[in-house]
Amino acid sequence: MSSAAELSDSEAESGHTSERPDPGGIPEATVARLPIYLRALYALAEHGVTTVASDELARSAGVNSAKLRKDLSHLGSYGIRGVGYDVEYLVYQVSRALGLNQSWPVVIIGAGNLGRALANYGGFLTRGFRIEAVLDSDQSLLGRELGGVTVRHVSELEAVVAAHGIAIGVIAVPAGAAQAMCDRLVAAGVTSILNFAPVVLNVPDGVDVRKVDLSIELQILAFHAQRRNAERFGQAADQAAAEA
């Protein structure tokens, strides 16, 4: 068993991994940024923007324009000098590269607070993801309707995967149960897993795991907040000393 790659974007971009192409020939770091570009493009389209310059799109996505142009060149999109990129067509290109030109069936394991929030999020369907089932072992939750589906017992996991052709499994259970749920998903043939449990999952080669750890993100924010506070304190102390 090998540990799945669960790198954050910053970790992926800092090492050799960032330049390693996936089977489609697009570097992994570029793949990680494509959803960010897509989000920015959707926002532009919602405001009626039909064409966008690379500099403007790069600012919206939080990257430099040279990196954005290089990323988009992997999709065969180079824009038009003096005009920029056609927003609608670029949405199509990025969506196609990400595989969002089809609907992906998803199962959520865990109907707790997080699982319920994920199941009830309406944005998944418009982005190409269809929640087919929500599973849990808590008898008090069974039969409830979440996001248009009824919560079923986790013992039905394998049957659900087979019946709905599940492509992506979302793990939203406590850390102690996460690996067992992951093993069952893999054994049932699911090779793409989104893990919200605060634990690193071990999976065989050929299985992709993306880890979302909110506590880590909060800790990173705390680090930056602490640094800003220290800088403000230092500036205030310097000013006080200068006025003394």
JSON list of C-alpha atoms in Angstrom, two decimals:
[
{"chain": "A", "resi": 1, "resn": "MET", "atom": "CA", "xyz": [0.00, 0.00, 0.00]},
{"chain": "A", "resi": 2, "resn": "SER", "atom": "CA", "xyz": [1.36, 3.44, -0.83]},
{"chain": "A", "resi": 3, "resn": "SER", "atom": "CA", "xyz": [0.35, 6.82, 0.49]},
{"chain": "A", "resi": 4, "resn": "ALA", "atom": "CA", "xyz": [-1.67, 8.88, -1.99]},
{"chain": "A", "resi": 5, "resn": "ALA", "atom": "CA", "xyz": [-0.40, 12.26, -3.11]},
{"chain": "A", "resi": 6, "resn": "GLU", "atom": "CA", "xyz": [-2.30, 14.72, -0.92]},
{"chain": "A", "resi": 7, "resn": "LEU", "atom": "CA", "xyz": [-0.26, 17.83, -1.62]},
{"chain": "A", "resi": 8, "resn": "SER", "atom": "CA", "xyz": [-1.59, 21.32, -1.31]},
{"chain": "A", "resi": 9, "resn": "ASP", "atom": "CA", "xyz": [-1.20, 23.63, -4.31]},
{"chain": "A", "resi": 10, "resn": "SER", "atom": "CA", "xyz": [1.78, 25.35, -2.69]},
{"chain": "A", "resi": 11, "resn": "GLU", "atom": "CA", "xyz": [3.46, 22.02, -1.97]},
{"chain": "A", "resi": 12, "resn": "ALA", "atom": "CA", "xyz": [2.82, 20.78, -5.48]},
{"chain": "A", "resi": 13, "resn": "GLU", "atom": "CA", "xyz": [4.30, 23.90, -7.02]},
{"chain": "A", "resi": 14, "resn": "SER", "atom": "CA", "xyz": [7.43, 23.91, -4.89]},
{"chain": "A", "resi": 15, "resn": "GLY", "atom": "CA", "xyz": [8.93, 20.63, -6.05]},
{"chain": "A", "resi": 16, "resn": "HIS", "atom": "CA", "xyz": [9.59, 18.41, -9.02]},
{"chain": "A", "resi": 17, "resn": "THR", "atom": "CA", "xyz": [6.04, 17.05, -8.85]},
{"chain": "A", "resi": 18, "resn": "SER", "atom": "CA", "xyz": [4.65, 20.33, -10.21]},
{"chain": "A", "resi": 19, "resn": "GLU", "atom": "CA", "xyz": [6.21, 19.77, -13.61]},
{"chain": "A", "resi": 20, "resn": "ARG", "atom": "CA", "xyz": [5.25, 16.12, -13.92]},
{"chain": "A", "resi": 21, "resn": "PRO", "atom": "CA", "xyz": [2.58, 15.72, -16.58]},
{"chain": "A", "resi": 22, "resn": "ASP", "atom": "CA", "xyz": [-0.53, 13.69, -15.99]},
{"chain": "A", "resi": 23, "resn": "PRO", "atom": "CA", "xyz": [-1.54, 11.11, -18.61]},
{"chain": "A", "resi": 24, "resn": "GLY", "atom": "CA", "xyz": [-3.20, 13.89, -20.60]},
{"chain": "A", "resi": 25, "resn": "GLY", "atom": "CA", "xyz": [0.12, 15.74, -20.94]},
{"chain": "A", "resi": 26, "resn": "ILE", "atom": "CA", "xyz": [-0.79, 18.64, -18.62]},
{"chain": "A", "resi": 27, "resn": "PRO", "atom": "CA", "xyz": [1.51, 19.28, -15.61]},
{"chain": "A", "resi": 28, "resn": "GLU", "atom": "CA", "xyz": [-0.10, 18.52, -12.26]},
{"chain": "A", "resi": 29, "resn": "ALA", "atom": "CA", "xyz": [0.44, 22.08, -11.00]},
{"chain": "A", "resi": 30, "resn": "THR", "atom": "CA", "xyz": [-1.43, 23.38, -14.05]},
{"chain": "A", "resi": 31, "resn": "VAL", "atom": "CA", "xyz": [-4.28, 20.95, -13.41]},
{"chain": "A", "resi": 32, "resn": "ALA", "atom": "CA", "xyz": [-4.47, 22.27, -9.84]},
{"chain": "A", "resi": 33, "resn": "ARG", "atom": "CA", "xyz": [-4.84, 25.84, -11.13]},
{"chain": "A", "resi": 34, "resn": "LEU", "atom": "CA", "xyz": [-7.43, 25.12, -13.84]},
{"chain": "A", "resi": 35, "resn": "PRO", "atom": "CA", "xyz": [-10.38, 25.10, -11.39]},
{"chain": "A", "resi": 36, "resn": "ILE", "atom": "CA", "xyz": [-9.24, 28.50, -10.12]},
{"chain": "A", "resi": 37, "resn": "TYR", "atom": "CA", "xyz": [-9.25, 29.86, -13.67]},
{"chain": "A", "resi": 38, "resn": "LEU", "atom": "CA", "xyz": [-12.66, 28.34, -14.24]},
{"chain": "A", "resi": 39, "resn": "ARG", "atom": "CA", "xyz": [-14.06, 29.99, -11.12]},
{"chain": "A", "resi": 40, "resn": "ALA", "atom": "CA", "xyz": [-12.71, 33.36, -12.27]},
{"chain": "A", "resi": 41, "resn": "LEU", "atom": "CA", "xyz": [-14.15, 32.82, -15.76]},
{"chain": "A", "resi": 42, "resn": "TYR", "atom": "CA", "xyz": [-17.59, 31.98, -14.35]},
{"chain": "A", "resi": 43, "resn": "ALA", "atom": "CA", "xyz": [-17.51, 35.20, -12.33]},
{"chain": "A", "resi": 44, "resn": "LEU", "atom": "CA", "xyz": [-16.59, 37.21, -15.43]},
{"chain": "A", "resi": 45, "resn": "ALA", "atom": "CA", "xyz": [-19.36, 35.56, -17.46]},
{"chain": "A", "resi": 46, "resn": "GLU", "atom": "CA", "xyz": [-21.91, 36.32, -14.74]},
{"chain": "A", "resi": 47, "resn": "HIS", "atom": "CA", "xyz": [-20.97, 40.00, -15.08]},
{"chain": "A", "resi": 48, "resn": "GLY", "atom": "CA", "xyz": [-21.48, 39.92, -18.84]},
{"chain": "A", "resi": 49, "resn": "VAL", "atom": "CA", "xyz": [-17.78, 39.96, -19.76]},
{"chain": "A", "resi": 50, "resn": "THR", "atom": "CA", "xyz": [-17.24, 38.29, -23.14]},
{"chain": "A", "resi": 51, "resn": "THR", "atom": "CA", "xyz": [-13.49, 38.74, -23.63]},
{"chain": "A", "resi": 52, "resn": "VAL", "atom": "CA", "xyz": [-10.73, 39.05, -21.05]},
{"chain": "A", "resi": 53, "resn": "ALA", "atom": "CA", "xyz": [-7.05, 39.99, -21.26]},
{"chain": "A", "resi": 54, "resn": "SER", "atom": "CA", "xyz": [-4.55, 37.59, -19.72]},
{"chain": "A", "resi": 55, "resn": "ASP", "atom": "CA", "xyz": [-3.47, 40.21, -17.16]},
{"chain": "A", "resi": 56, "resn": "GLU", "atom": "CA", "xyz": [-7.05, 40.69, -15.95]},
{"chain": "A", "resi": 57, "resn": "LEU", "atom": "CA", "xyz": [-7.77, 36.97, -15.76]},
{"chain": "A", "resi": 58, "resn": "ALA", "atom": "CA", "xyz": [-4.47, 36.38, -13.97]},
{"chain": "A", "resi": 59, "resn": "ARG", "atom": "CA", "xyz": [-5.34, 39.01, -11.35]},
{"chain": "A", "resi": 60, "resn": "SER", "atom": "CA", "xyz": [-8.74, 37.43, -10.83]},
{"chain": "A", "resi": 61, "resn": "ALA", "atom": "CA", "xyz": [-7.10, 34.03, -10.35]},
{"chain": "A", "resi": 62, "resn": "GLY", "atom": "CA", "xyz": [-4.26, 35.30, -8.16]},
{"chain": "A", "resi": 63, "resn": "VAL", "atom": "CA", "xyz": [-1.39, 34.23, -10.45]},
{"chain": "A", "resi": 64, "resn": "ASN", "atom": "CA", "xyz": [1.00, 36.08, -12.71]},
{"chain": "A", "resi": 65, "resn": "SER", "atom": "CA", "xyz": [0.00, 36.48, -16.34]},
{"chain": "A", "resi": 66, "resn": "ALA", "atom": "CA", "xyz": [3.01, 34.58, -17.71]},
{"chain": "A", "resi": 67, "resn": "LYS", "atom": "CA", "xyz": [2.09, 31.50, -15.66]},
{"chain": "A", "resi": 68, "resn": "LEU", "atom": "CA", "xyz": [-1.55, 31.78, -16.77]},
{"chain": "A", "resi": 69, "resn": "ARG", "atom": "CA", "xyz": [-0.62, 32.02, -20.45]},
{"chain": "A", "resi": 70, "resn": "LYS", "atom": "CA", "xyz": [1.69, 29.01, -20.11]},
{"chain": "A", "resi": 71, "resn": "ASP", "atom": "CA", "xyz": [-1.03, 27.02, -18.34]},
{"chain": "A", "resi": 72, "resn": "LEU", "atom": "CA", "xyz": [-3.63, 27.83, -20.98]},
{"chain": "A", "resi": 73, "resn": "SER", "atom": "CA", "xyz": [-1.21, 26.99, -23.77]},
{"chain": "A", "resi": 74, "resn": "HIS", "atom": "CA", "xyz": [-1.36, 23.38, -22.57]},
{"chain": "A", "resi": 75, "resn": "LEU", "atom": "CA", "xyz": [-5.03, 23.48, -23.59]},
{"chain": "A", "resi": 76, "resn": "GLY", "atom": "CA", "xyz": [-4.20, 24.89, -27.01]},
{"chain": "A", "resi": 77, "resn": "SER", "atom": "CA", "xyz": [-5.56, 28.31, -26.08]},
{"chain": "A", "resi": 78, "resn": "TYR", "atom": "CA", "xyz": [-3.34, 31.30, -26.81]},
{"chain": "A", "resi": 79, "resn": "GLY", "atom": "CA", "xyz": [-5.79, 34.21, -26.96]},
{"chain": "A", "resi": 80, "resn": "ILE", "atom": "CA", "xyz": [-5.74, 36.95, -29.57]},
{"chain": "A", "resi": 81, "resn": "ARG", "atom": "CA", "xyz": [-3.22, 39.76, -29.33]},
{"chain": "A", "resi": 82, "resn": "GLY", "atom": "CA", "xyz": [-4.94, 43.00, -28.44]},
{"chain": "A", "resi": 83, "resn": "VAL", "atom": "CA", "xyz": [-8.21, 41.21, -27.74]},
{"chain": "A", "resi": 84, "resn": "GLY", "atom": "CA", "xyz": [-7.54, 38.52, -25.16]},
{"chain": "A", "resi": 85, "resn": "TYR", "atom": "CA", "xyz": [-9.45, 35.32, -24.53]},
{"chain": "A", "resi": 86, "resn": "ASP", "atom": "CA", "xyz": [-13.04, 34.58, -25.45]},
{"chain": "A", "resi": 87, "resn": "VAL", "atom": "CA", "xyz": [-14.58, 33.89, -22.03]},
{"chain": "A", "resi": 88, "resn": "GLU", "atom": "CA", "xyz": [-17.26, 31.46, -23.19]},
{"chain": "A", "resi": 89, "resn": "TYR", "atom": "CA", "xyz": [-14.86, 29.41, -25.30]},
{"chain": "A", "resi": 90, "resn": "LEU", "atom": "CA", "xyz": [-12.22, 29.37, -22.58]},
{"chain": "A", "resi": 91, "resn": "VAL", "atom": "CA", "xyz": [-14.84, 28.08, -20.11]},
{"chain": "A", "resi": 92, "resn": "TYR", "atom": "CA", "xyz": [-15.50, 25.28, -22.58]},
{"chain": "A", "resi": 93, "resn": "GLN", "atom": "CA", "xyz": [-11.79, 24.50, -23.01]},
{"chain": "A", "resi": 94, "resn": "VAL", "atom": "CA", "xyz": [-11.02, 24.44, -19.28]},
{"chain": "A", "resi": 95, "resn": "SER", "atom": "CA", "xyz": [-14.18, 22.44, -18.50]},
{"chain": "A", "resi": 96, "resn": "ARG", "atom": "CA", "xyz": [-13.30, 19.91, -21.18]},
{"chain": "A", "resi": 97, "resn": "ALA", "atom": "CA", "xyz": [-9.74, 19.56, -19.87]},
{"chain": "A", "resi": 98, "resn": "LEU", "atom": "CA", "xyz": [-11.09, 18.94, -16.36]},
{"chain": "A", "resi": 99, "resn": "GLY", "atom": "CA", "xyz": [-13.61, 16.41, -17.62]},
{"chain": "A", "resi": 100, "resn": "LEU", "atom": "CA", "xyz": [-16.59, 18.57, -16.72]},
{"chain": "A", "resi": 101, "resn": "ASN", "atom": "CA", "xyz": [-18.30, 18.13, -20.06]},
{"chain": "A", "resi": 102, "resn": "GLN", "atom": "CA", "xyz": [-20.00, 15.12, -18.53]},
{"chain": "A", "resi": 103, "resn": "SER", "atom": "CA", "xyz": [-21.82, 14.47, -15.25]},
{"chain": "A", "resi": 104, "resn": "TRP", "atom": "CA", "xyz": [-19.82, 12.62, -12.58]},
{"chain": "A", "resi": 105, "resn": "PRO", "atom": "CA", "xyz": [-21.77, 10.43, -10.10]},
{"chain": "A", "resi": 106, "resn": "VAL", "atom": "CA", "xyz": [-20.66, 10.96, -6.51]},
{"chain": "A", "resi": 107, "resn": "VAL", "atom": "CA", "xyz": [-21.30, 9.16, -3.22]},
{"chain": "A", "resi": 108, "resn": "ILE", "atom": "CA", "xyz": [-20.88, 10.94, 0.13]},
{"chain": "A", "resi": 109, "resn": "ILE", "atom": "CA", "xyz": [-19.99, 8.74, 3.09]},
{"chain": "A", "resi": 110, "resn": "GLY", "atom": "CA", "xyz": [-21.01, 10.46, 6.29]},
{"chain": "A", "resi": 111, "resn": "ALA", "atom": "CA", "xyz": [-24.25, 12.36, 6.91]},
{"chain": "A", "resi": 112, "resn": "GLY", "atom": "CA", "xyz": [-23.00, 14.46, 9.81]},
{"chain": "A", "resi": 113, "resn": "ASN", "atom": "CA", "xyz": [-22.81, 18.23, 9.71]},
{"chain": "A", "resi": 114, "resn": "LEU", "atom": "CA", "xyz": [-20.18, 18.27, 6.96]},
{"chain": "A", "resi": 115, "resn": "GLY", "atom": "CA", "xyz": [-21.82, 15.53, 4.91]},
{"chain": "A", "resi": 116, "resn": "ARG", "atom": "CA", "xyz": [-25.16, 17.30, 5.09]},
{"chain": "A", "resi": 117, "resn": "ALA", "atom": "CA", "xyz": [-23.64, 20.59, 4.00]},
{"chain": "A", "resi": 118, "resn": "LEU", "atom": "CA", "xyz": [-21.95, 18.92, 1.04]},
{"chain": "A", "resi": 119, "resn": "ALA", "atom": "CA", "xyz": [-25.10, 17.05, 0.01]},
{"chain": "A", "resi": 120, "resn": "ASN", "atom": "CA", "xyz": [-27.20, 20.21, 0.16]},
{"chain": "A", "resi": 121, "resn": "TYR", "atom": "CA", "xyz": [-24.75, 22.34, -1.82]},
{"chain": "A", "resi": 122, "resn": "GLY", "atom": "CA", "xyz": [-26.47, 23.13, -5.10]},
{"chain": "A", "resi": 123, "resn": "GLY", "atom": "CA", "xyz": [-23.28, 24.19, -6.87]},
{"chain": "A", "resi": 124, "resn": "PHE", "atom": "CA", "xyz": [-22.10, 20.64, -7.52]},
{"chain": "A", "resi": 125, "resn": "LEU", "atom": "CA", "xyz": [-24.74, 19.87, -10.12]},
{"chain": "A", "resi": 126, "resn": "THR", "atom": "CA", "xyz": [-24.02, 23.00, -12.15]},
{"chain": "A", "resi": 127, "resn": "ARG", "atom": "CA", "xyz": [-20.31, 22.12, -12.13]},
{"chain": "A", "resi": 128, "resn": "GLY", "atom": "CA", "xyz": [-20.72, 18.57, -13.40]},
{"chain": "A", "resi": 129, "resn": "PHE", "atom": "CA", "xyz": [-21.09, 16.53, -10.21]},
{"chain": "A", "resi": 130, "resn": "ARG", "atom": "CA", "xyz": [-24.22, 14.54, -9.36]},
{"chain": "A", "resi": 131, "resn": "ILE", "atom": "CA", "xyz": [-24.74, 13.35, -5.78]},
{"chain": "A", "resi": 132, "resn": "GLU", "atom": "CA", "xyz": [-26.21, 9.87, -6.21]},
{"chain": "A", "resi": 133, "resn": "ALA", "atom": "CA", "xyz": [-26.18, 8.72, -2.60]},
{"chain": "A", "resi": 134, "resn": "VAL", "atom": "CA", "xyz": [-25.37, 9.70, 0.97]},
{"chain": "A", "resi": 135, "resn": "LEU", "atom": "CA", "xyz": [-24.44, 6.88, 3.36]},
{"chain": "A", "resi": 136, "resn": "ASP", "atom": "CA", "xyz": [-24.15, 6.68, 7.13]},
{"chain": "A", "resi": 137, "resn": "SER", "atom": "CA", "xyz": [-24.24, 4.11, 9.93]},
{"chain": "A", "resi": 138, "resn": "ASP", "atom": "CA", "xyz": [-26.30, 6.24, 12.34]},
{"chain": "A", "resi": 139, "resn": "GLN", "atom": "CA", "xyz": [-29.81, 4.75, 12.46]},
{"chain": "A", "resi": 140, "resn": "SER", "atom": "CA", "xyz": [-31.29, 8.13, 13.42]},
{"chain": "A", "resi": 141, "resn": "LEU", "atom": "CA", "xyz": [-30.11, 9.63, 10.13]},
{"chain": "A", "resi": 142, "resn": "LEU", "atom": "CA", "xyz": [-31.31, 6.90, 7.81]},
{"chain": "A", "resi": 143, "resn": "GLY", "atom": "CA", "xyz": [-34.26, 7.85, 5.63]},
{"chain": "A", "resi": 144, "resn": "ARG", "atom": "CA", "xyz": [-33.62, 11.58, 5.81]},
{"chain": "A", "resi": 145, "resn": "GLU", "atom": "CA", "xyz": [-33.54, 13.46, 2.54]},
{"chain": "A", "resi": 146, "resn": "LEU", "atom": "CA", "xyz": [-30.40, 15.43, 1.74]},
{"chain": "A", "resi": 147, "resn": "GLY", "atom": "CA", "xyz": [-29.91, 17.25, -1.53]},
{"chain": "A", "resi": 148, "resn": "GLY", "atom": "CA", "xyz": [-32.63, 15.22, -3.20]},
{"chain": "A", "resi": 149, "resn": "VAL", "atom": "CA", "xyz": [-31.38, 11.80, -2.09]},
{"chain": "A", "resi": 150, "resn": "THR", "atom": "CA", "xyz": [-32.30, 9.64, 0.88]},
{"chain": "A", "resi": 151, "resn": "VAL", "atom": "CA", "xyz": [-29.64, 8.73, 3.44]},
{"chain": "A", "resi": 152, "resn": "ARG", "atom": "CA", "xyz": [-28.93, 5.01, 3.23]},
{"chain": "A", "resi": 153, "resn": "HIS", "atom": "CA", "xyz": [-26.97, 2.64, 5.45]},
{"chain": "A", "resi": 154, "resn": "VAL", "atom": "CA", "xyz": [-23.25, 2.43, 4.78]},
{"chain": "A", "resi": 155, "resn": "SER", "atom": "CA", "xyz": [-23.59, -1.33, 4.38]},
{"chain": "A", "resi": 156, "resn": "GLU", "atom": "CA", "xyz": [-25.03, -0.54, 0.93]},
{"chain": "A", "resi": 157, "resn": "LEU", "atom": "CA", "xyz": [-21.82, 1.14, -0.26]},
{"chain": "A", "resi": 158, "resn": "GLU", "atom": "CA", "xyz": [-20.76, -1.57, -2.71]},
{"chain": "A", "resi": 159, "resn": "ALA", "atom": "CA", "xyz": [-24.28, -1.90, -4.14]},
{"chain": "A", "resi": 160, "resn": "VAL", "atom": "CA", "xyz": [-24.52, 1.88, -4.57]},
{"chain": "A", "resi": 161, "resn": "VAL", "atom": "CA", "xyz": [-21.18, 2.05, -6.39]},
{"chain": "A", "resi": 162, "resn": "ALA", "atom": "CA", "xyz": [-22.23, -0.73, -8.77]},
{"chain": "A", "resi": 163, "resn": "ALA", "atom": "CA", "xyz": [-25.77, 0.54, -9.37]},
{"chain": "A", "resi": 164, "resn": "HIS", "atom": "CA", "xyz": [-24.84, 4.15, -10.05]},
{"chain": "A", "resi": 165, "resn": "GLY", "atom": "CA", "xyz": [-21.39, 3.72, -11.57]},
{"chain": "A", "resi": 166, "resn": "ILE", "atom": "CA", "xyz": [-19.90, 5.93, -8.86]},
{"chain": "A", "resi": 167, "resn": "ALA", "atom": "CA", "xyz": [-16.81, 7.76, -10.10]},
{"chain": "A", "resi": 168, "resn": "ILE", "atom": "CA", "xyz": [-15.93, 9.80, -7.01]},
{"chain": "A", "resi": 169, "resn": "GLY", "atom": "CA", "xyz": [-16.23, 8.96, -3.32]},
{"chain": "A", "resi": 170, "resn": "VAL", "atom": "CA", "xyz": [-16.34, 11.70, -0.69]},
{"chain": "A", "resi": 171, "resn": "ILE", "atom": "CA", "xyz": [-15.26, 10.68, 2.81]},
{"chain": "A", "resi": 172, "resn": "ALA", "atom": "CA", "xyz": [-16.79, 12.87, 5.53]},
{"chain": "A", "resi": 173, "resn": "VAL", "atom": "CA", "xyz": [-16.50, 10.56, 8.53]},
{"chain": "A", "resi": 174, "resn": "PRO", "atom": "CA", "xyz": [-14.39, 10.71, 11.73]},
{"chain": "A", "resi": 175, "resn": "ALA", "atom": "CA", "xyz": [-10.70, 9.92, 11.35]},
{"chain": "A", "resi": 176, "resn": "GLY", "atom": "CA", "xyz": [-11.02, 6.50, 12.93]},
{"chain": "A", "resi": 177, "resn": "ALA", "atom": "CA", "xyz": [-13.45, 5.28, 10.28]},
{"chain": "A", "resi": 178, "resn": "ALA", "atom": "CA", "xyz": [-11.91, 6.95, 7.24]},
{"chain": "A", "resi": 179, "resn": "GLN", "atom": "CA", "xyz": [-9.38, 4.29, 6.20]},
{"chain": "A", "resi": 180, "resn": "ALA", "atom": "CA", "xyz": [-11.95, 1.49, 6.36]},
{"chain": "A", "resi": 181, "resn": "MET", "atom": "CA", "xyz": [-14.36, 3.50, 4.19]},
{"chain": "A", "resi": 182, "resn": "CYS", "atom": "CA", "xyz": [-11.53, 4.28, 1.79]},
{"chain": "A", "resi": 183, "resn": "ASP", "atom": "CA", "xyz": [-10.60, 0.60, 1.53]},
{"chain": "A", "resi": 184, "resn": "ARG", "atom": "CA", "xyz": [-14.19, -0.30, 0.71]},
{"chain": "A", "resi": 185, "resn": "LEU", "atom": "CA", "xyz": [-14.44, 2.38, -1.95]},
{"chain": "A", "resi": 186, "resn": "VAL", "atom": "CA", "xyz": [-11.23, 1.18, -3.59]},
{"chain": "A", "resi": 187, "resn": "ALA", "atom": "CA", "xyz": [-12.31, -2.48, -3.42]},
{"chain": "A", "resi": 188, "resn": "ALA", "atom": "CA", "xyz": [-15.60, -1.48, -5.08]},
{"chain": "A", "resi": 189, "resn": "GLY", "atom": "CA", "xyz": [-13.69, 0.12, -7.96]},
{"chain": "A", "resi": 190, "resn": "VAL", "atom": "CA", "xyz": [-13.71, 3.81, -7.04]},
{"chain": "A", "resi": 191, "resn": "THR", "atom": "CA", "xyz": [-10.38, 5.38, -7.98]},
{"chain": "A", "resi": 192, "resn": "SER", "atom": "CA", "xyz": [-11.04, 9.05, -7.14]},
{"chain": "A", "resi": 193, "resn": "ILE", "atom": "CA", "xyz": [-11.55, 10.03, -3.50]},
{"chain": "A", "resi": 194, "resn": "LEU", "atom": "CA", "xyz": [-12.06, 13.36, -1.77]},
{"chain": "A", "resi": 195, "resn": "ASN", "atom": "CA", "xyz": [-11.07, 13.05, 1.88]},
{"chain": "A", "resi": 196, "resn": "PHE", "atom": "CA", "xyz": [-12.34, 15.46, 4.54]},
{"chain": "A", "resi": 197, "resn": "ALA", "atom": "CA", "xyz": [-11.23, 13.28, 7.46]},
{"chain": "A", "resi": 198, "resn": "PRO", "atom": "CA", "xyz": [-8.15, 14.56, 9.36]},
{"chain": "A", "resi": 199, "resn": "VAL", "atom": "CA", "xyz": [-6.01, 11.56, 8.44]},
{"chain": "A", "resi": 200, "resn": "VAL", "atom": "CA", "xyz": [-3.73, 10.53, 5.59]},
{"chain": "A", "resi": 201, "resn": "LEU", "atom": "CA", "xyz": [-5.27, 7.65, 3.66]},
{"chain": "A", "resi": 202, "resn": "ASN", "atom": "CA", "xyz": [-3.21, 4.78, 2.28]},
{"chain": "A", "resi": 203, "resn": "VAL", "atom": "CA", "xyz": [-4.30, 3.63, -1.16]},
{"chain": "A", "resi": 204, "resn": "PRO", "atom": "CA", "xyz": [-2.80, 1.48, -3.92]},
{"chain": "A", "resi": 205, "resn": "ASP", "atom": "CA", "xyz": [-1.24, 2.94, -7.05]},
{"chain": "A", "resi": 206, "resn": "GLY", "atom": "CA", "xyz": [-3.82, 4.14, -9.51]},
{"chain": "A", "resi": 207, "resn": "VAL", "atom": "CA", "xyz": [-6.09, 5.69, -6.89]},
{"chain": "A", "resi": 208, "resn": "ASP", "atom": "CA", "xyz": [-6.17, 9.49, -6.56]},
{"chain": "A", "resi": 209, "resn": "VAL", "atom": "CA", "xyz": [-6.89, 11.09, -3.20]},
{"chain": "A", "resi": 210, "resn": "ARG", "atom": "CA", "xyz": [-7.39, 14.79, -2.57]},
{"chain": "A", "resi": 211, "resn": "LYS", "atom": "CA", "xyz": [-7.35, 15.83, 1.08]},
{"chain": "A", "resi": 212, "resn": "VAL", "atom": "CA", "xyz": [-9.26, 18.83, 2.41]},
{"chain": "A", "resi": 213, "resn": "ASP", "atom": "CA", "xyz": [-8.16, 19.70, 5.96]},
{"chain": "A", "resi": 214, "resn": "LEU", "atom": "CA", "xyz": [-9.88, 22.82, 7.25]},
{"chain": "A", "resi": 215, "resn": "SER", "atom": "CA", "xyz": [-7.84, 22.86, 10.46]},
{"chain": "A", "resi": 216, "resn": "ILE", "atom": "CA", "xyz": [-4.60, 23.10, 8.48]},
{"chain": "A", "resi": 217, "resn": "GLU", "atom": "CA", "xyz": [-5.96, 26.01, 6.45]},
{"chain": "A", "resi": 218, "resn": "LEU", "atom": "CA", "xyz": [-7.00, 27.78, 9.66]},
{"chain": "A", "resi": 219, "resn": "GLN", "atom": "CA", "xyz": [-3.56, 27.21, 11.17]},
{"chain": "A", "resi": 220, "resn": "ILE", "atom": "CA", "xyz": [-1.93, 28.75, 8.10]},
{"chain": "A", "resi": 221, "resn": "LEU", "atom": "CA", "xyz": [-4.24, 31.75, 8.40]},
{"chain": "A", "resi": 222, "resn": "ALA", "atom": "CA", "xyz": [-3.35, 32.02, 12.09]},
{"chain": "A", "resi": 223, "resn": "PHE", "atom": "CA", "xyz": [0.35, 32.11, 11.17]},
{"chain": "A", "resi": 224, "resn": "HIS", "atom": "CA", "xyz": [-0.18, 35.00, 8.77]},
{"chain": "A", "resi": 225, "resn": "ALA", "atom": "CA", "xyz": [-2.44, 36.84, 11.23]},
{"chain": "A", "resi": 226, "resn": "GLN", "atom": "CA", "xyz": [0.22, 36.47, 13.94]},
{"chain": "A", "resi": 227, "resn": "ARG", "atom": "CA", "xyz": [2.91, 37.81, 11.62]},
{"chain": "A", "resi": 228, "resn": "ARG", "atom": "CA", "xyz": [0.79, 40.82, 10.65]},
{"chain": "A", "resi": 229, "resn": "ASN", "atom": "CA", "xyz": [0.06, 41.53, 14.32]},
{"chain": "A", "resi": 230, "resn": "ALA", "atom": "CA", "xyz": [3.77, 41.33, 15.14]},
{"chain": "A", "resi": 231, "resn": "GLU", "atom": "CA", "xyz": [4.57, 43.73, 12.31]},
{"chain": "A", "resi": 232, "resn": "ARG", "atom": "CA", "xyz": [1.92, 46.20, 13.49]},
{"chain": "A", "resi": 233, "resn": "PHE", "atom": "CA", "xyz": [3.19, 45.92, 17.07]},
{"chain": "A", "resi": 234, "resn": "GLY", "atom": "CA", "xyz": [6.73, 46.56, 15.90]},
{"chain": "A", "resi": 235, "resn": "GLN", "atom": "CA", "xyz": [5.67, 49.57, 13.87]},
{"chain": "A", "resi": 236, "resn": "ALA", "atom": "CA", "xyz": [3.70, 50.98, 16.79]},
{"chain": "A", "resi": 237, "resn": "ALA", "atom": "CA", "xyz": [6.68, 50.48, 19.14]},
{"chain": "A", "resi": 238, "resn": "ASP", "atom": "CA", "xyz": [9.01, 52.22, 16.69]},
{"chain": "A", "resi": 239, "resn": "GLN", "atom": "CA", "xyz": [6.60, 55.12, 16.34]},
{"chain": "A", "resi": 240, "resn": "ALA", "atom": "CA", "xyz": [6.23, 55.41, 20.11]},
{"chain": "A", "resi": 241, "resn": "ALA", "atom": "CA", "xyz": [10.01, 55.42, 20.54]},
{"chain": "A", "resi": 242, "resn": "ALA", "atom": "CA", "xyz": [10.38, 58.09, 17.86]},
{"chain": "A", "resi": 243, "resn": "GLU", "atom": "CA", "xyz": [7.82, 60.33, 19.56]},
{"chain": "A", "resi": 244, "resn": "ALA", "atom": "CA", "xyz": [9.34, 59.88, 23.03]}
]
